[in-house]
Every structure is written in C-alpha cells, then in structure tokens.
Amino acid sequence: MTLKTVEWKNNVVIMIDQTKLPSKLEYVKYTNYKDIAYAIKSLIVRGAPAIGVSGAFGLALAVSNSKSKTKEELLTELEKIKKILYDTRPTAVNLGWALDKIMNVAKQGTSVSEIKDIVISTAKQMAEDDIQINMKMGKNGAILFENNDIVMTHCNAGALATVSYGTALGVIRATKENGKKIKVIATETRPVQQGSRLTAFELQHDGIDVSLIPDTAVGYTMAKGLVNKVIVGADRILRTGHVFNKIGTYQVALIAKQHGIPFYVAAPLSSFDLKSKPEDVVIEQRKADELTSIAGKKTAPDNIDVLNPAFDMTPPEFIAGIITEAGIAKPPFEESIKKLFEANK
Ligand code: MRU
C-alpha cells in the first residue's frame, strides 16, 4: 500500500513525521492549528501539495475548536490563523491556494455552524481530490516513459509530498502499473536529504527499483549514459513555464540539457502561479544548521557564513514537458499552459 502522508479522522489530523524517516515510520496526531503550522515549518510535513492540504486541515481544526459566536467573529479569527499558516513557508504556491480556497468557502457560509461544516468538508474533499489528481497526472505522464527507462528524480515529489501517490513519483508508479519496467535514480538532495531519506524510502516501500547517488554525481551519471530521462515535481510554475523546485533542480536540468536527456516536470494545476514574474517569487532561505551539521554532528567551522536557499528556478528552455492532471504542456509553454487552463475552466 502506498503511504498516506496526511489524513483527517474524527477532528484529528494524522501525519507521517517525515523528520523521523527513514529510521522510523511514525505518525503524529494534531488537534490544534498551531501544531500544523509548526509541522509545516519544521518539515514534519513537506512537499507542495501536502503542505497545501495540511494548511486546509489547519483551518479545519481552527473552526472545529473555535468559540466564536458570530459569522463575522469566526471569519476574523480565521483570517488571522490563515496568515500564521501562510507565513510558514513562502515558495510553494499550493499553500496559499489551499488557504484561499478554504477562506472563500468559509465566507459563503451563513452561520457559524454552516461555516464549520463547509470548511471541514472542503478540506477533507481537497485531500481526496489530491489523490485523484495525482493518479490522473500519472496516467497522462506514463505515455512519455518506455519499458526499461532509467529515470532520475531530485528531492521527493512522491506520496510523501502529497496526500498519497505523488506527482513525479506518481508518474513512475503509473508507468509501472502499465506493465513497463522502470528504474529510478534518486539524488540525495542535500542539505535535508529528501532524496535519500524520503524518495529512496517510499520507492523501496512500494517495491519500485531505486538507487541513490550523491547530488555531485549527476554529471557523472548522465555522462556515463546511466540515465535516459529526468522527472521532478514543482513548488511553483509560472505562466512562462519557469519552474521553482527544490534547490539543485536547476543544475540537474542544465546537465540533462547538455547530454540531450529529456527533463520533465509533474505538478497539479494548483502549483501554477499565472500572475507572478520570476523576480516576484520569494525563495525560502532556511537555517544555517541544515548545512553546518549532519544528524547533530558538526560539519563546518563555527561562525561560518551560510547561504541556504531551499528552491531554485529552472527556465523553460530546459524543460521538455510539464505533466498535469489536465494534460501535458509542451514548449512553447506560454501557449500550451494557457491552453491547459482554458480547457480546464
Ligand atoms: O522543501 P520541501 O521538501 O518541501 O521541497 C519539496 C520539493 O521541492 C518537491 O520537489 C516539490 O514540493 C514537489 S511536490 C510533489
């Protein structure tokens, strides 16, 4: 059974604690939005779609615990909580998308009890939809992959980055479900090692052939012909096809281009930001200790200056296709992305 990353059961949010993987598959239970905000910030839950649904569940916990007596009071309380949840991680567009969606339905409620019901049911529906969307995306993307492909992926865009099934790894799952043999090469993904801790763990868990390389071996692996396709997820995709994803994605795309290896991105329509320009996107900067120590052991001298951006931008000219639940956008992306959204209205 594919892992279920985040779930709502009887007014409790249950999540896999991803900071404990791969050593322990442990679940945490939360009944307060503050814990959800902490879980997102500290990477207990991470990955663009998973943090979107978690944010929605945060607002659902907020309404379920609220003592507000009037609609206006409840909406004011929710706006404040939305901001706290929103501020946890700035780059993935899905978080803001999910919080806005919940606030919009909340505003349509006519009474406190109606708002509570509608917020909780919408958040639960978003979690269900996430799995269906990933499965559709998987089906759409699987046609791009052949029997015996060896596919590189970076970071974790799998079940653990979504409610379940995954985006990039969902395409890998669907390819395998279609009866094709497929091997995955996962990059370690320093500094927090989503590749070795999470992608390697979840693919092994599901019996999908996976091997691990250090980030520094991407060039070596491609130059040796040990990989013939790349697929990654995305935290934000612009109208122009610029893709923001885990730091290091840009390097993988550059090297893939140099070796003529097609580089694909898989992401739901909720990961698109059709308004921003590349320079508007805030790149999250994370704490220095992610870089100056490994598992609590010092790996750099004291007081060293550190630059630790969590994401980078891959320009459209490095991308062969963007796989979504509504179809595959191919270059030129400005046109093909517009068409996808028009067809999906
Ligand atoms: O910092 P993280 O672990 O949240 O970064 C996640 C990624 O960059 C994923 O590739 C991305 O969210 C795609 S999600 C299916």
PDB file of C-alpha atoms and ligand atoms in Angstrom, residues 46-49 89 155-157 161-162 167 194 233-235 245-246 311, ligand 1:
ATOM      1  CA  ARG A  46       6.617  18.966   3.369  1.00  0.00           C
ATOM      2  CA  GLY A  47       6.135  18.906  -0.402  1.00  0.00           C
ATOM      3  CA  ALA A  48       3.918  21.460  -2.131  1.00  0.00           C
ATOM      4  CA  PRO A  49       0.570  19.577  -2.343  1.00  0.00           C
ATOM      5  CA  ARG A  89       6.736  28.508   4.014  1.00  0.00           C
ATOM      6  CA  CYS A 155      14.120  15.725  -3.926  1.00  0.00           C
ATOM      7  CA  ASN A 156      10.841  13.946  -3.135  1.00  0.00           C
ATOM      8  CA  ALA A 157       7.800  14.541  -5.303  1.00  0.00           C
ATOM      9  CA  ALA A 161       4.999  15.211  -0.835  1.00  0.00           C
ATOM     10  CA  THR A 162       1.259  14.848  -1.458  1.00  0.00           C
ATOM     11  CA  THR A 167       3.321  13.813  -8.688  1.00  0.00           C
ATOM     12  CA  GLN A 194      14.621  14.346   0.871  1.00  0.00           C
ATOM     13  CA  GLY A 233       7.967  17.942  -9.089  1.00  0.00           C
ATOM     14  CA  ALA A 234       7.395  21.674  -8.657  1.00  0.00           C
ATOM     15  CA  ASP A 235       6.566  24.141  -5.926  1.00  0.00           C
ATOM     16  CA  ASN A 245      11.559  23.416  -7.235  1.00  0.00           C
ATOM     17  CA  LYS A 246      13.992  22.058  -4.646  1.00  0.00           C
ATOM     18  CA  PHE A 311      14.487  26.343  -4.002  1.00  0.00           C
TER      19      PHE A 311
HETATM   20  O1  MRU B   1      11.442  21.628   0.966  1.00  0.00           O
HETATM   21  P1  MRU B   1      10.497  20.566   0.512  1.00  0.00           P
HETATM   22  O2  MRU B   1      10.897  19.196   0.969  1.00  0.00           O
HETATM   23  O3  MRU B   1       9.058  20.890   0.832  1.00  0.00           O
HETATM   24  O4  MRU B   1      10.642  20.616  -1.063  1.00  0.00           O
HETATM   25  C1  MRU B   1       9.848  19.817  -1.836  1.00  0.00           C
HETATM   26  C2  MRU B   1      10.128  19.887  -3.259  1.00  0.00           C
HETATM   27  O5  MRU B   1      10.888  20.684  -3.744  1.00  0.00           O
HETATM   28  C3  MRU B   1       9.338  18.976  -4.117  1.00  0.00           C
HETATM   29  O6  MRU B   1      10.048  18.644  -5.255  1.00  0.00           O
HETATM   30  C4  MRU B   1       8.080  19.712  -4.516  1.00  0.00           C
HETATM   31  O7  MRU B   1       7.374  20.192  -3.413  1.00  0.00           O
HETATM   32  C5  MRU B   1       7.239  18.909  -5.383  1.00  0.00           C
HETATM   33  S1  MRU B   1       5.887  18.277  -4.530  1.00  0.00           S
HETATM   34  C6  MRU B   1       5.168  16.985  -5.272  1.00  0.00           C
END
